[in-house]
Amino acid sequence: MKTISLTKPDADDVLRFLEQQSKCDFNYPDVGATSGELPMGYDHHRTEVTLGQGETVYQRAKSALLAWEQFDVGWVSALPASTPIREGENIAIRARIFGLWALAACRIVRVFDDNASATKTFGFAFGTLPGHPEQGEEQFEIVCDANLIVTYRIAAFFRPNYLAAKLAWPYFRICFNDFRHQSTDTLLRRCNE
C-alpha cells in the first residue's frame, strides 16, 4: 500500500494500511523512552500550555485526548478516531504535505492515568512504525496539579526514517513542530468552549 498519494486516503485505505502496519514492529530502538530522559541521536521537542483551572477543564482535556482531538489541526488527523487509547493499539496519521496526502502509522507504547495523588495525570505515548516518515516517539499528557491548574504537555523525539524524509527533513521538522503547537491551540479551544 502506498503511503503517499495525490488523492485523500478514505476509511478503507486507512484500514488496509493499518492492517499491513499492525504486522510490523517499531522502526526505532528506543521504545518507551518518552517516560524518562529523551535519547540521544534524535531531534527533541517539548511544548506545554496551561489549559485553565478546575476539574471541568481537566475532564474536557482528557476527553479530547481519548477522542484523538489533539490531531484536529486542519492538515492532519488521527484515524480511526474511535481507536481506544490502550497499549498496543495502532493508529493512522493522515496528513496533507506539499499538496500530497500521506499516511503514517503509530502504535501506543504506554498509557498512564493517575488519579490517586494530589496531582492527576492522564496521557499516552505512541511510537512510529515502518510506514512513517519519522522514527521516534511522542507523548501527550494532561496534568492537573494540587492547585487545579491544568496543563497539556507534549514531548517528542524524532528523526527521518528514509531517504525522501531525510531530503525534506528541514521542512518536515518545521511541520511536525508546528503540529505540536497547533495541537496545544486545539486543546485550548476545546477546554474553553
Tab-separated table of N, CA and C in Angstrom, residues 56-150:
chain	number	residue	atom	x	y	z
A	56	THR	N	-13.434	20.504	35.619
A	56	THR	CA	-14.122	20.506	34.324
A	56	THR	C	-13.124	20.629	33.187
A	57	VAL	N	-12.150	21.503	33.331
A	57	VAL	CA	-11.116	21.668	32.299
A	57	VAL	C	-10.321	20.380	32.149
A	58	TYR	N	-9.958	19.755	33.272
A	58	TYR	CA	-9.199	18.502	33.230
A	58	TYR	C	-9.998	17.425	32.487
A	59	GLN	N	-11.263	17.285	32.811
A	59	GLN	CA	-12.090	16.258	32.172
A	59	GLN	C	-12.281	16.532	30.684
A	60	ARG	N	-12.444	17.790	30.296
A	60	ARG	CA	-12.560	18.133	28.872
A	60	ARG	C	-11.274	17.774	28.127
A	61	ALA	N	-10.135	18.107	28.735
A	61	ALA	CA	-8.852	17.805	28.100
A	61	ALA	C	-8.648	16.296	27.981
A	62	LYS	N	-8.987	15.572	29.023
A	62	LYS	CA	-8.854	14.114	28.994
A	62	LYS	C	-9.766	13.523	27.919
A	63	SER	N	-10.996	13.999	27.853
A	63	SER	CA	-11.937	13.527	26.823
A	63	SER	C	-11.399	13.813	25.425
A	64	ALA	N	-10.781	14.972	25.246
A	64	ALA	CA	-10.216	15.328	23.943
A	64	ALA	C	-9.116	14.348	23.546
A	65	LEU	N	-8.237	13.992	24.481
A	65	LEU	CA	-7.186	13.023	24.157
A	65	LEU	C	-7.783	11.662	23.844
A	66	LEU	N	-8.788	11.265	24.601
A	66	LEU	CA	-9.419	9.957	24.373
A	66	LEU	C	-10.064	9.867	22.990
A	67	ALA	N	-10.449	11.011	22.435
A	67	ALA	CA	-11.074	11.056	21.107
A	67	ALA	C	-10.093	11.489	20.022
A	68	TRP	N	-8.802	11.582	20.335
A	68	TRP	CA	-7.753	11.954	19.390
A	68	TRP	C	-7.951	13.369	18.847
A	69	GLU	N	-8.634	14.241	19.581
A	69	GLU	CA	-8.925	15.590	19.097
A	69	GLU	C	-7.691	16.476	19.009
A	70	GLN	N	-6.611	16.121	19.687
A	70	GLN	CA	-5.396	16.935	19.606
A	70	GLN	C	-4.828	16.930	18.193
A	71	PHE	N	-5.322	16.020	17.335
A	71	PHE	CA	-4.875	15.968	15.937
A	71	PHE	C	-5.748	16.794	15.005
A	72	ASP	N	-6.821	17.362	15.490
A	72	ASP	CA	-7.736	18.142	14.651
A	72	ASP	C	-7.176	19.545	14.417
A	73	VAL	N	-6.140	19.625	13.585
A	73	VAL	CA	-5.475	20.906	13.343
A	73	VAL	C	-5.652	21.392	11.903
A	74	GLY	N	-6.460	20.693	11.117
A	74	GLY	CA	-6.736	21.129	9.753
A	74	GLY	C	-6.020	20.341	8.677
A	75	TRP	N	-4.745	20.057	8.847
A	75	TRP	CA	-3.986	19.372	7.804
A	75	TRP	C	-3.570	17.962	8.207
A	76	VAL	N	-3.942	17.561	9.421
A	76	VAL	CA	-3.590	16.225	9.921
A	76	VAL	C	-4.749	15.684	10.742
A	77	SER	N	-4.907	14.373	10.741
A	77	SER	CA	-5.927	13.734	11.575
A	77	SER	C	-5.448	12.343	11.974
A	78	ALA	N	-5.978	11.858	13.094
A	78	ALA	CA	-5.681	10.514	13.584
A	78	ALA	C	-6.905	9.649	13.280
A	79	LEU	N	-6.665	8.493	12.634
A	79	LEU	CA	-7.779	7.657	12.178
A	79	LEU	C	-7.543	6.180	12.474
A	80	PRO	N	-8.591	5.438	12.729
A	80	PRO	CA	-9.920	5.930	13.045
A	80	PRO	C	-9.944	6.574	14.433
A	81	ALA	N	-10.712	7.649	14.549
A	81	ALA	CA	-10.781	8.402	15.813
A	81	ALA	C	-11.419	7.587	16.932
A	82	SER	N	-12.031	6.472	16.586
A	82	SER	CA	-12.629	5.589	17.588
A	82	SER	C	-11.609	4.622	18.193
A	83	THR	N	-10.354	4.686	17.734
A	83	THR	CA	-9.305	3.807	18.268
A	83	THR	C	-9.148	4.048	19.755
A	84	PRO	N	-9.290	2.991	20.571
A	84	PRO	CA	-9.149	3.191	22.019
A	84	PRO	C	-7.712	3.551	22.409
A	85	ILE	N	-7.597	4.347	23.442
A	85	ILE	CA	-6.276	4.678	23.994
A	85	ILE	C	-5.891	3.518	24.911
A	86	ARG	N	-5.180	2.564	24.300
A	86	ARG	CA	-4.809	1.342	25.011
A	86	ARG	C	-3.474	0.862	24.448
A	87	GLU	N	-2.611	0.421	25.320
A	87	GLU	CA	-1.296	-0.056	24.882
A	87	GLU	C	-1.453	-1.120	23.802
A	88	GLY	N	-0.661	-0.973	22.726
A	88	GLY	CA	-0.672	-1.932	21.637
A	88	GLY	C	-1.606	-1.572	20.490
A	89	GLU	N	-2.472	-0.579	20.679
A	89	GLU	CA	-3.379	-0.160	19.605
A	89	GLU	C	-2.604	0.619	18.547
A	90	ASN	N	-3.004	0.444	17.284
A	90	ASN	CA	-2.373	1.141	16.164
A	90	ASN	C	-3.298	2.242	15.663
A	91	ILE	N	-2.701	3.339	15.222
A	91	ILE	CA	-3.451	4.490	14.718
A	91	ILE	C	-2.759	4.991	13.448
A	92	ALA	N	-3.559	5.434	12.495
A	92	ALA	CA	-3.004	6.035	11.277
A	92	ALA	C	-3.058	7.545	11.411
A	93	ILE	N	-2.028	8.183	10.965
A	93	ILE	CA	-1.983	9.638	10.899
A	93	ILE	C	-2.054	10.001	9.415
A	94	ARG	N	-3.116	10.731	9.055
A	94	ARG	CA	-3.286	11.175	7.665
A	94	ARG	C	-2.965	12.665	7.619
A	95	ALA	N	-2.052	13.038	6.716
A	95	ALA	CA	-1.612	14.436	6.646
A	95	ALA	C	-1.537	14.887	5.196
A	96	ARG	N	-1.709	16.173	5.022
A	96	ARG	CA	-1.552	16.788	3.698
A	96	ARG	C	-0.298	17.666	3.759
A	97	ILE	N	0.727	17.259	3.014
A	97	ILE	CA	2.011	17.966	2.993
A	97	ILE	C	2.470	18.085	1.545
A	98	PHE	N	2.966	19.248	1.160
A	98	PHE	CA	3.415	19.503	-0.217
A	98	PHE	C	2.298	19.254	-1.230
A	99	GLY	N	1.050	19.402	-0.834
A	99	GLY	CA	-0.069	19.138	-1.734
A	99	GLY	C	-0.353	17.663	-1.945
A	100	LEU	N	0.356	16.805	-1.240
A	100	LEU	CA	0.156	15.358	-1.322
A	100	LEU	C	-0.466	14.849	-0.025
A	101	TRP	N	-1.119	13.714	-0.116
A	101	TRP	CA	-1.665	13.056	1.075
A	101	TRP	C	-0.696	11.970	1.524
A	102	ALA	N	-0.467	11.904	2.819
A	102	ALA	CA	0.435	10.899	3.377
A	102	ALA	C	-0.253	10.149	4.504
A	103	LEU	N	0.050	8.869	4.600
A	103	LEU	CA	-0.390	8.054	5.729
A	103	LEU	C	0.842	7.606	6.495
A	104	ALA	N	0.771	7.675	7.805
A	104	ALA	CA	1.832	7.189	8.682
A	104	ALA	C	1.171	6.360	9.777
A	105	ALA	N	1.887	5.430	10.341
A	105	ALA	CA	1.308	4.560	11.364
A	105	ALA	C	2.112	4.624	12.654
A	106	CYS	N	1.367	4.571	13.773
A	106	CYS	CA	1.973	4.571	15.102
A	106	CYS	C	1.276	3.527	15.966
A	107	ARG	N	1.968	3.112	17.016
A	107	ARG	CA	1.416	2.159	17.990
A	107	ARG	C	1.565	2.759	19.379
A	108	ILE	N	0.532	2.621	20.180
A	108	ILE	CA	0.578	3.127	21.552
A	108	ILE	C	1.537	2.270	22.368
A	109	VAL	N	2.526	2.943	22.949
A	109	VAL	CA	3.576	2.296	23.727
A	109	VAL	C	3.155	2.132	25.183
A	110	ARG	N	2.519	3.175	25.718
A	110	ARG	CA	2.079	3.114	27.117
A	110	ARG	C	0.983	4.146	27.343
A	111	VAL	N	0.185	3.861	28.363
A	111	VAL	CA	-0.903	4.737	28.782
A	111	VAL	C	-0.746	4.942	30.274
A	112	PHE	N	-0.980	6.157	30.742
A	112	PHE	CA	-0.931	6.400	32.183
A	112	PHE	C	-2.149	7.218	32.591
A	113	ASP	N	-2.698	6.869	33.749
A	113	ASP	CA	-3.915	7.511	34.256
A	113	ASP	C	-3.842	7.449	35.769
A	114	ASP	N	-3.348	8.526	36.383
A	114	ASP	CA	-3.147	8.565	37.838
A	114	ASP	C	-4.069	9.597	38.460
A	115	ASN	N	-5.078	9.108	39.168
A	115	ASN	CA	-5.993	9.988	39.895
A	115	ASN	C	-5.858	9.808	41.403
A	116	ALA	N	-4.868	9.026	41.844
A	116	ALA	CA	-4.738	8.681	43.255
A	116	ALA	C	-3.972	9.723	44.063
A	117	SER	N	-3.193	10.569	43.405
A	117	SER	CA	-2.387	11.538	44.147
A	117	SER	C	-2.986	12.936	44.019
A	118	ALA	N	-2.364	13.910	44.666
A	118	ALA	CA	-2.845	15.294	44.605
A	118	ALA	C	-2.742	15.849	43.195
A	119	THR	N	-1.791	15.341	42.421
A	119	THR	CA	-1.646	15.732	41.018
A	119	THR	C	-2.183	14.610	40.145
A	120	LYS	N	-3.210	14.919	39.349
A	120	LYS	CA	-3.776	13.935	38.423
A	120	LYS	C	-3.036	14.026	37.095
A	121	THR	N	-2.811	12.890	36.482
A	121	THR	CA	-2.206	12.876	35.154
A	121	THR	C	-2.924	11.852	34.287
A	122	PHE	N	-3.053	12.192	33.031
A	122	PHE	CA	-3.565	11.250	32.046
A	122	PHE	C	-2.803	11.483	30.750
A	123	GLY	N	-2.484	10.415	30.076
A	123	GLY	CA	-1.836	10.572	28.794
A	123	GLY	C	-1.381	9.257	28.212
A	124	PHE	N	-0.692	9.370	27.100
A	124	PHE	CA	-0.163	8.194	26.428
A	124	PHE	C	1.003	8.604	25.541
A	125	ALA	N	1.781	7.598	25.180
A	125	ALA	CA	2.878	7.790	24.234
A	125	ALA	C	2.688	6.792	23.107
A	126	PHE	N	3.005	7.227	21.891
A	126	PHE	CA	2.999	6.282	20.788
A	126	PHE	C	4.288	6.392	20.012
A	127	GLY	N	4.624	5.266	19.361
A	127	GLY	CA	5.859	5.189	18.600
A	127	GLY	C	5.586	4.868	17.146
A	128	THR	N	6.541	5.199	16.311
A	128	THR	CA	6.372	5.065	14.869
A	128	THR	C	6.610	3.635	14.389
A	129	LEU	N	5.879	3.293	13.324
A	129	LEU	CA	6.006	2.009	12.647
A	129	LEU	C	6.668	2.250	11.289
A	130	PRO	N	7.059	1.192	10.560
A	130	PRO	CA	7.841	1.382	9.335
A	130	PRO	C	7.220	2.304	8.287
A	131	GLY	N	5.899	2.397	8.193
A	131	GLY	CA	5.276	3.254	7.200
A	131	GLY	C	5.233	4.717	7.581
A	132	HIS	N	6.038	5.131	8.509
A	132	HIS	CA	6.059	6.521	8.991
A	132	HIS	C	7.323	7.209	8.484
A	133	PRO	N	7.241	8.495	8.076
A	133	PRO	CA	8.453	9.171	7.606
A	133	PRO	C	9.455	9.455	8.723
A	134	GLU	N	9.007	9.339	9.962
A	134	GLU	CA	9.885	9.561	11.114
A	134	GLU	C	10.165	8.244	11.824
A	135	GLN	N	11.192	8.286	12.646
A	135	GLN	CA	11.444	7.272	13.666
A	135	GLN	C	11.369	8.003	14.992
A	136	GLY	N	10.635	7.461	15.940
A	136	GLY	CA	10.617	8.085	17.248
A	136	GLY	C	9.302	7.936	17.961
A	137	GLU	N	9.125	8.795	18.945
A	137	GLU	CA	8.008	8.649	19.870
A	137	GLU	C	7.489	10.015	20.272
A	138	GLU	N	6.211	10.048	20.618
A	138	GLU	CA	5.572	11.287	21.036
A	138	GLU	C	4.657	10.967	22.216
A	139	GLN	N	4.699	11.831	23.211
A	139	GLN	CA	3.865	11.655	24.404
A	139	GLN	C	2.939	12.853	24.564
A	140	PHE	N	1.661	12.572	24.825
A	140	PHE	CA	0.635	13.586	25.070
A	140	PHE	C	0.175	13.418	26.513
A	141	GLU	N	0.197	14.500	27.294
A	141	GLU	CA	-0.077	14.382	28.732
A	141	GLU	C	-0.909	15.560	29.224
A	142	ILE	N	-1.916	15.249	30.025
A	142	ILE	CA	-2.720	16.249	30.716
A	142	ILE	C	-2.399	16.126	32.204
A	143	VAL	N	-2.090	17.250	32.843
A	143	VAL	CA	-1.749	17.262	34.271
A	143	VAL	C	-2.656	18.260	34.979
A	144	CYS	N	-3.218	17.838	36.093
A	144	CYS	CA	-3.992	18.735	36.960
A	144	CYS	C	-3.301	18.738	38.311
A	145	ASP	N	-2.644	19.849	38.649
A	145	ASP	CA	-1.839	19.890	39.878
A	145	ASP	C	-2.712	20.122	41.118
A	146	ALA	N	-2.086	20.188	42.269
A	146	ALA	CA	-2.811	20.335	43.536
A	146	ALA	C	-3.617	21.629	43.602
A	147	ASN	N	-3.234	22.639	42.827
A	147	ASN	CA	-3.985	23.903	42.763
A	147	ASN	C	-5.031	23.899	41.647
A	148	LEU	N	-5.238	22.713	41.043
A	148	LEU	CA	-6.213	22.513	39.959
A	148	LEU	C	-5.857	23.259	38.667
A	149	ILE	N	-4.578	23.606	38.515
A	149	ILE	CA	-4.102	24.178	37.249
A	149	ILE	C	-3.898	23.015	36.278
A	150	VAL	N	-4.509	23.117	35.102
A	150	VAL	CA	-4.472	22.035	34.121
A	150	VAL	C	-3.502	22.411	32.993
